[in-house]
Amino acid sequence: QRRGVVSVPCLPYLPVVGSLLHLRSSLPPHLLFTQLAGRYGSLFGLYMGPHYTLVVSEVSLVREVLLQRGREFAGRPKMVTTDLLTQGGKDIAFADYSLLWKNHRRLVQSSFTLLVFNSSYQPNDPELLKVLDYNDGIVQTIVRGGLVDIFPWLKVTLTPGEPRDLLDALLIGKMKGSGGDDDITDDHVLMTAAEAFGAGVETTSTTLLWAIAFLLHHPQVQERVQAELDEVLGRDRPPALSDRSSLPFLESVICEVMRIRPVSPILIPHVAMQDTSLGGHSVPKGTRVLVNMWAIHHDPKHWEEADTFRPERFLDSSGKRVTPASFLPFGAGPRVCVGESLARLELFLFVSRLLQKFNFSVPSGRSLPDLQGRYGVVLQPHHYTVRVTPRY
Ligand code: HEM
């Protein structure tokens, strides 16, 4: 037992493997952790190999980690996969807390609008295809990371010259050292741009897929959004950002989608940068913290019929938008999503224009989308088929 953490319930653990044997499950991590929280409580510990890790599943504790003690918990663990993908944390999401990271983050945040709206591509533009390909490589690599992040010595299973995939290629490139022709400096240059795509495109487009999936299950919600759009915009005027406050039901549908299926059900791991405390328990420096946002968004103490899709929960009795304290799809505090306002803006423009112009339905003979989802870097819906017809 480490000093100071004895009072937090902890999963059994063994030398070297830690608690991994107790984490074997067919459930995806957010559901497994939610189940374990039922047994061990809303704050419990486990060992990911040698790494002591706290799992947090209660909103007041989450707010303590992200906001009240946000600065103390703003570190990121050093992991083999992300270290390679980001050239030792030269990105934002996986870089440890430092002055450099803070300046980098500020710079990127302030240039997003310019960066995102500055250029456009035609479908199949070779440059666009290359970027999409690279993005896909990153997604697959992080999914495959798993064990090598817990036991870095697994790297030795590599055969130099015979990379099996992008992860191997990056590892081999790194092992060769710097300065050589095979060095991965091009990837290095791509880090920040790749992250804007990796963290930005995958999350936003997946949220859009979830939105359509839930609208197919709830055609009456689709009709109500369309009635609101018809009243505010009419048939032809494209939605503008200034319309957001006049479309509270549409905005509440987007929120309910992000609540019921958060694309990032477990936040990127945080790390205690100093000895600190959480919920009155002392937490040693270096402790990893996993925030289970799925558990927060489905907590029956805070959400009535949490498993039911009900956008009205984001409206008050006079129909105005409200934001419950247990709704944190972008995280909060120093590590809050850099792209939050951009993502909200994109989702508003996409959903409003699509529903103004089209009806979404299930093609005859096909079944409704499966709403279970599959867990990767983001929580995605299984593939489904949708019929899109112009409204007029
Ligand atoms: C629906 C869309 C999105 C959702 C739900 C989402 C959610 C999140 C979450 C939960 C985090 C982790 C917070 C934490 O670790 O405490 C995060 C971090 C981040 N997101 Fe997003 N995100 C979205 C879109 C975007 C977009 C559009 C961009 C950029 C173009 C972006 C860039 C980032 C970056 C760079 C970080 C790391 C921040 C840091 O560690 O300091 N995200 N996002």
Coordinates of C-alpha atoms in Angstrom, one line a residue, residues 22-356:
H22 CA -9.5 -8.0 -12.6
L23 CA -10.1 -5.7 -15.6
R24 CA -10.6 -8.6 -18.1
S25 CA -14.1 -8.2 -19.3
S26 CA -16.2 -8.2 -22.4
L27 CA -17.5 -4.8 -21.4
P28 CA -15.9 -1.6 -22.8
P29 CA -14.0 0.3 -20.2
H30 CA -16.6 3.0 -19.4
L31 CA -19.2 0.3 -18.7
L32 CA -16.8 -1.9 -16.8
F33 CA -15.7 1.1 -14.6
T34 CA -19.4 2.1 -14.0
Q35 CA -20.1 -1.5 -12.9
L36 CA -17.0 -1.5 -10.7
A37 CA -18.0 1.8 -9.2
G38 CA -21.3 0.1 -8.1
R39 CA -19.1 -2.4 -6.1
Y40 CA -16.1 -0.2 -5.0
G41 CA -17.7 3.3 -4.8
S42 CA -17.5 6.5 -6.9
L43 CA -13.8 6.8 -6.1
F44 CA -11.7 3.7 -6.3
G45 CA -8.2 2.8 -7.1
L46 CA -6.5 0.2 -9.3
Y47 CA -3.1 -0.6 -10.7
M48 CA -2.6 -0.4 -14.4
G49 CA 0.6 -2.6 -14.3
P50 CA 2.7 -0.6 -11.9
H51 CA 0.7 2.7 -12.2
Y52 CA -1.6 3.6 -9.4
T53 CA -4.8 5.0 -10.9
L54 CA -7.9 6.5 -9.5
V55 CA -11.3 6.1 -11.2
V56 CA -13.8 8.9 -10.5
S57 CA -17.5 8.5 -11.2
E58 CA -19.2 11.2 -9.1
V59 CA -19.8 14.7 -10.4
S60 CA -18.6 16.6 -7.2
L61 CA -15.3 14.6 -7.3
V62 CA -15.0 15.2 -11.0
R63 CA -15.4 18.9 -10.5
E64 CA -12.8 18.8 -7.8
V65 CA -10.3 17.1 -10.2
L66 CA -11.1 19.3 -13.2
L67 CA -11.9 22.6 -11.6
Q68 CA -11.2 23.2 -7.9
R69 CA -7.9 21.3 -8.1
G70 CA -7.7 21.6 -11.9
R71 CA -4.1 22.9 -11.9
E72 CA -2.9 20.1 -9.6
F73 CA -4.5 17.4 -11.7
A74 CA -3.5 18.9 -15.1
G75 CA -0.6 16.5 -15.9
R76 CA -0.7 13.8 -18.5
P77 CA 0.9 10.3 -18.1
K78 CA 3.9 9.5 -20.2
M79 CA 2.8 6.7 -22.5
V80 CA 4.7 4.9 -25.3
T81 CA 2.1 5.2 -28.0
T82 CA 1.1 8.8 -27.5
D83 CA 4.8 9.7 -26.9
L84 CA 5.6 8.4 -30.3
L85 CA 2.6 9.8 -32.1
T86 CA 3.3 13.2 -30.6
Q87 CA 7.1 13.1 -30.7
G88 CA 7.3 13.1 -26.9
G89 CA 4.4 15.4 -26.3
K90 CA 4.8 18.1 -28.9
D91 CA 1.1 18.2 -29.3
I92 CA -1.5 19.6 -26.9
A93 CA -3.7 16.7 -25.7
F94 CA -1.0 14.3 -24.6
A95 CA 1.7 16.9 -23.6
D96 CA 2.4 17.1 -19.9
Y97 CA 1.6 20.4 -18.1
S98 CA 4.3 23.0 -18.7
L99 CA 4.8 26.6 -19.7
L100 CA 5.5 25.5 -23.3
W101 CA 2.2 23.5 -23.4
K102 CA 0.3 26.5 -22.0
N103 CA 1.6 28.8 -24.7
H104 CA 1.2 26.2 -27.4
R105 CA -2.4 25.6 -26.3
R106 CA -3.2 29.3 -26.3
L107 CA -1.7 29.8 -29.7
V108 CA -3.6 27.0 -31.3
Q109 CA -6.9 28.0 -29.7
S110 CA -6.6 31.5 -30.9
S111 CA -5.8 30.4 -34.5
F112 CA -8.5 27.8 -34.8
T113 CA -11.1 29.9 -36.6
L114 CA -8.5 31.0 -39.2
L115 CA -7.1 27.4 -39.6
V116 CA -10.5 25.8 -39.9
F117 CA -12.2 28.2 -42.2
N118 CA -9.2 29.2 -44.3
S119 CA -9.3 26.4 -46.9
S120 CA -11.7 23.9 -48.4
Y121 CA -11.3 20.8 -50.5
Q122 CA -13.2 19.1 -53.2
P123 CA -14.1 15.4 -52.5
N124 CA -11.2 13.1 -53.5
D125 CA -8.6 15.9 -53.5
P126 CA -5.3 13.9 -53.2
E127 CA -4.2 16.2 -50.4
L128 CA -7.4 15.6 -48.5
L129 CA -7.1 11.8 -49.0
K130 CA -3.6 11.8 -47.6
V131 CA -4.7 13.7 -44.5
L132 CA -7.6 11.3 -44.0
D133 CA -5.3 8.3 -44.4
Y134 CA -2.9 9.7 -41.8
N135 CA -5.7 10.5 -39.4
D136 CA -7.0 6.9 -39.8
G137 CA -3.5 5.6 -39.0
I138 CA -3.4 7.6 -35.7
V139 CA -6.9 6.3 -34.7
Q140 CA -5.9 2.7 -35.3
T141 CA -2.6 3.1 -33.6
I142 CA -4.0 4.4 -30.3
V143 CA -6.6 1.7 -30.3
R144 CA -3.9 -0.9 -30.7
G145 CA -1.6 0.8 -28.1
G146 CA -3.0 -0.9 -25.0
L147 CA -0.5 -3.2 -23.5
V148 CA 2.6 -1.5 -24.8
D149 CA 1.6 1.6 -22.9
I150 CA 1.4 -0.3 -19.6
F151 CA 4.5 -2.4 -20.3
P152 CA 6.9 -0.3 -22.4
W153 CA 9.4 -3.2 -22.7
L154 CA 7.0 -4.9 -25.1
K155 CA 8.6 -2.7 -27.7
V156 CA 11.3 -5.3 -28.0
T157 CA 9.0 -7.5 -30.1
L158 CA 9.7 -5.3 -33.1
T159 CA 11.7 -6.4 -36.1
P160 CA 13.5 -3.4 -37.5
G161 CA 12.8 -3.1 -41.2
E162 CA 9.6 -5.0 -40.9
P163 CA 7.0 -2.6 -39.6
R164 CA 3.6 -4.3 -39.2
D165 CA 1.7 -1.0 -39.0
L166 CA 2.0 2.7 -38.3
L167 CA 2.9 2.0 -34.6
D168 CA 5.8 -0.2 -35.6
A169 CA 7.0 2.3 -38.2
L170 CA 7.0 5.0 -35.6
L171 CA 8.8 2.8 -33.0
I172 CA 11.4 1.8 -35.5
G173 CA 11.9 5.4 -36.7
K174 CA 12.4 6.4 -33.1
M175 CA 14.8 3.6 -32.3
K176 CA 17.0 4.6 -35.2
G177 CA 17.6 7.9 -33.5
S178 CA 17.6 11.4 -34.9
G179 CA 19.3 12.8 -37.9
G180 CA 19.0 9.8 -40.3
D181 CA 17.1 9.7 -43.6
D182 CA 14.5 7.4 -42.1
D183 CA 13.8 9.7 -39.3
I184 CA 10.2 10.6 -38.6
T185 CA 10.6 14.4 -38.8
D186 CA 7.8 14.8 -41.3
D187 CA 5.4 13.3 -38.8
H188 CA 6.9 15.6 -36.2
V189 CA 6.0 18.6 -38.3
L190 CA 2.4 17.3 -38.7
M191 CA 1.8 16.9 -34.9
T192 CA -0.4 19.8 -34.2
A193 CA -2.3 19.7 -37.6
A194 CA -2.8 16.0 -37.1
E195 CA -4.3 16.6 -33.7
A196 CA -6.7 19.1 -35.0
F197 CA -8.0 16.4 -37.3
G198 CA -7.6 13.5 -34.9
A199 CA -9.3 15.3 -31.9
G200 CA -11.5 17.5 -34.0
V201 CA -12.9 15.5 -37.0
E202 CA -13.4 12.1 -35.4
T203 CA -15.3 13.6 -32.4
T204 CA -17.5 16.0 -34.2
S205 CA -18.4 13.6 -37.1
T206 CA -19.2 10.8 -34.6
T207 CA -21.4 13.1 -32.6
L208 CA -23.3 13.8 -35.8
L209 CA -23.7 10.1 -36.5
W210 CA -25.1 9.6 -33.0
A211 CA -27.5 12.5 -33.6
I212 CA -28.9 11.0 -36.7
A213 CA -29.1 7.5 -35.1
F214 CA -31.1 8.9 -32.2
L215 CA -33.4 10.9 -34.5
L216 CA -34.2 7.8 -36.5
H217 CA -35.3 6.2 -33.2
H218 CA -37.3 9.3 -32.3
P219 CA -39.0 10.7 -35.4
Q220 CA -41.2 12.9 -33.3
V221 CA -38.1 14.7 -32.0
Q222 CA -36.9 15.2 -35.7
E223 CA -40.4 16.7 -36.5
R224 CA -40.2 19.0 -33.6
V225 CA -36.8 20.3 -34.5
Q226 CA -38.0 20.8 -38.1
A227 CA -41.0 22.8 -36.9
E228 CA -38.7 25.0 -34.9
L229 CA -36.4 25.5 -37.9
D230 CA -39.4 26.3 -40.2
E231 CA -40.6 28.9 -37.8
V232 CA -37.3 30.6 -37.2
L233 CA -35.6 30.2 -40.7
G234 CA -38.2 29.3 -43.2
R235 CA -37.3 27.0 -46.1
D236 CA -34.4 28.8 -47.7
R237 CA -32.5 31.1 -45.3
P238 CA -29.4 29.1 -44.2
P239 CA -28.9 29.0 -40.4
A240 CA -26.5 31.6 -39.0
L241 CA -24.7 31.4 -35.6
S242 CA -26.9 34.3 -34.5
D243 CA -29.9 31.9 -34.7
R244 CA -28.6 29.7 -32.0
S245 CA -30.5 31.4 -29.2
S246 CA -33.7 31.2 -31.2
L247 CA -33.5 27.5 -31.7
P248 CA -33.4 26.1 -28.1
F249 CA -35.0 22.8 -28.9
L250 CA -32.4 22.0 -31.6
E251 CA -29.6 23.0 -29.2
S252 CA -31.1 20.8 -26.5
V253 CA -31.2 17.8 -28.9
I254 CA -27.4 18.3 -29.6
C255 CA -26.8 18.4 -25.8
E256 CA -28.9 15.3 -25.2
V257 CA -26.9 13.4 -27.9
M258 CA -23.6 14.4 -26.2
R259 CA -25.0 13.4 -22.8
I260 CA -26.4 10.0 -23.7
R261 CA -23.4 9.0 -26.0
P262 CA -20.4 11.1 -25.0
V263 CA -17.8 10.4 -27.7
S264 CA -15.1 10.6 -25.1
P265 CA -16.8 8.5 -22.3
I266 CA -13.5 8.4 -20.3
L267 CA -11.5 11.6 -20.5
I268 CA -7.9 11.6 -21.5
P269 CA -6.0 10.4 -18.3
H270 CA -5.0 13.2 -15.9
V271 CA -2.1 13.0 -13.6
A272 CA -1.5 14.6 -10.1
M273 CA 1.4 16.9 -10.6
Q274 CA 2.0 17.2 -6.9
D275 CA 0.9 15.6 -3.6
T276 CA -2.8 16.6 -3.3
S277 CA -6.1 15.3 -2.2
L278 CA -9.5 14.3 -3.6
G279 CA -12.7 13.9 -1.7
G280 CA -10.7 14.3 1.5
H281 CA -8.3 11.4 0.6
S282 CA -4.7 12.2 0.1
V283 CA -3.4 11.6 -3.4
P284 CA 0.3 11.2 -4.1
K285 CA 2.1 13.0 -6.9
G286 CA 2.1 10.9 -10.1
T287 CA -1.3 9.2 -9.5
R288 CA -3.2 8.8 -12.7
V289 CA -6.9 9.8 -12.7
L290 CA -9.5 8.4 -15.0
V291 CA -12.7 10.5 -15.2
N292 CA -15.7 8.3 -16.1
M293 CA -17.9 10.8 -18.0
W294 CA -20.2 8.0 -19.0
A295 CA -21.0 7.4 -15.3
I296 CA -21.6 11.1 -14.7
H297 CA -23.9 11.4 -17.7
H298 CA -25.9 8.4 -16.7
D299 CA -25.9 8.9 -12.9
P300 CA -29.5 8.2 -11.7
K301 CA -29.0 10.7 -8.8
H302 CA -28.7 13.5 -11.3
W303 CA -30.6 12.3 -14.4
E304 CA -34.2 11.0 -14.4
E305 CA -34.4 8.0 -16.6
A306 CA -30.8 8.5 -17.7
D307 CA -31.0 5.9 -20.4
T308 CA -33.9 7.6 -22.2
F309 CA -33.3 10.1 -25.0
R310 CA -35.1 13.2 -23.8
P311 CA -33.9 16.6 -25.1
E312 CA -36.4 18.5 -22.9
R313 CA -34.2 17.9 -19.9
F314 CA -32.0 20.7 -21.2
L315 CA -35.0 23.2 -21.3
D316 CA -36.5 24.9 -18.3
S317 CA -40.3 25.3 -17.8
S318 CA -40.3 28.4 -20.0
G319 CA -38.5 26.6 -22.9
K320 CA -35.1 28.3 -22.2
R321 CA -31.9 26.3 -22.5
V322 CA -30.3 25.2 -19.2
T323 CA -27.0 23.4 -18.6
P324 CA -27.1 20.9 -15.7
A325 CA -24.0 20.7 -13.5
S326 CA -23.5 17.0 -14.4
F327 CA -23.2 17.7 -18.1
L328 CA -19.5 18.0 -19.1
P329 CA -19.0 16.4 -22.5
F330 CA -15.9 18.6 -23.2
G331 CA -14.4 18.2 -19.7
A332 CA -13.6 21.4 -17.8
G333 CA -10.8 23.5 -16.3
P334 CA -7.2 23.8 -17.6
R335 CA -7.5 20.7 -19.8
V336 CA -11.0 21.4 -21.2
C337 CA -11.3 20.6 -24.9
V338 CA -9.6 23.3 -26.9
G339 CA -12.1 22.8 -29.7
E340 CA -15.3 23.1 -27.6
S341 CA -16.6 26.3 -29.1
L342 CA -15.6 25.2 -32.6
A343 CA -17.3 21.8 -32.2
R344 CA -20.5 23.4 -30.8
L345 CA -20.6 25.8 -33.7
E346 CA -20.0 23.0 -36.3
L347 CA -22.6 20.8 -34.8
F348 CA -25.2 23.6 -34.7
L349 CA -24.5 24.5 -38.4
F350 CA -24.5 20.9 -39.6
V351 CA -27.6 19.7 -37.7
S352 CA -29.7 22.7 -38.4
R353 CA -29.0 22.8 -42.1
L354 CA -29.4 19.1 -42.6
L355 CA -32.8 19.0 -40.8
Q356 CA -34.0 22.2 -42.5

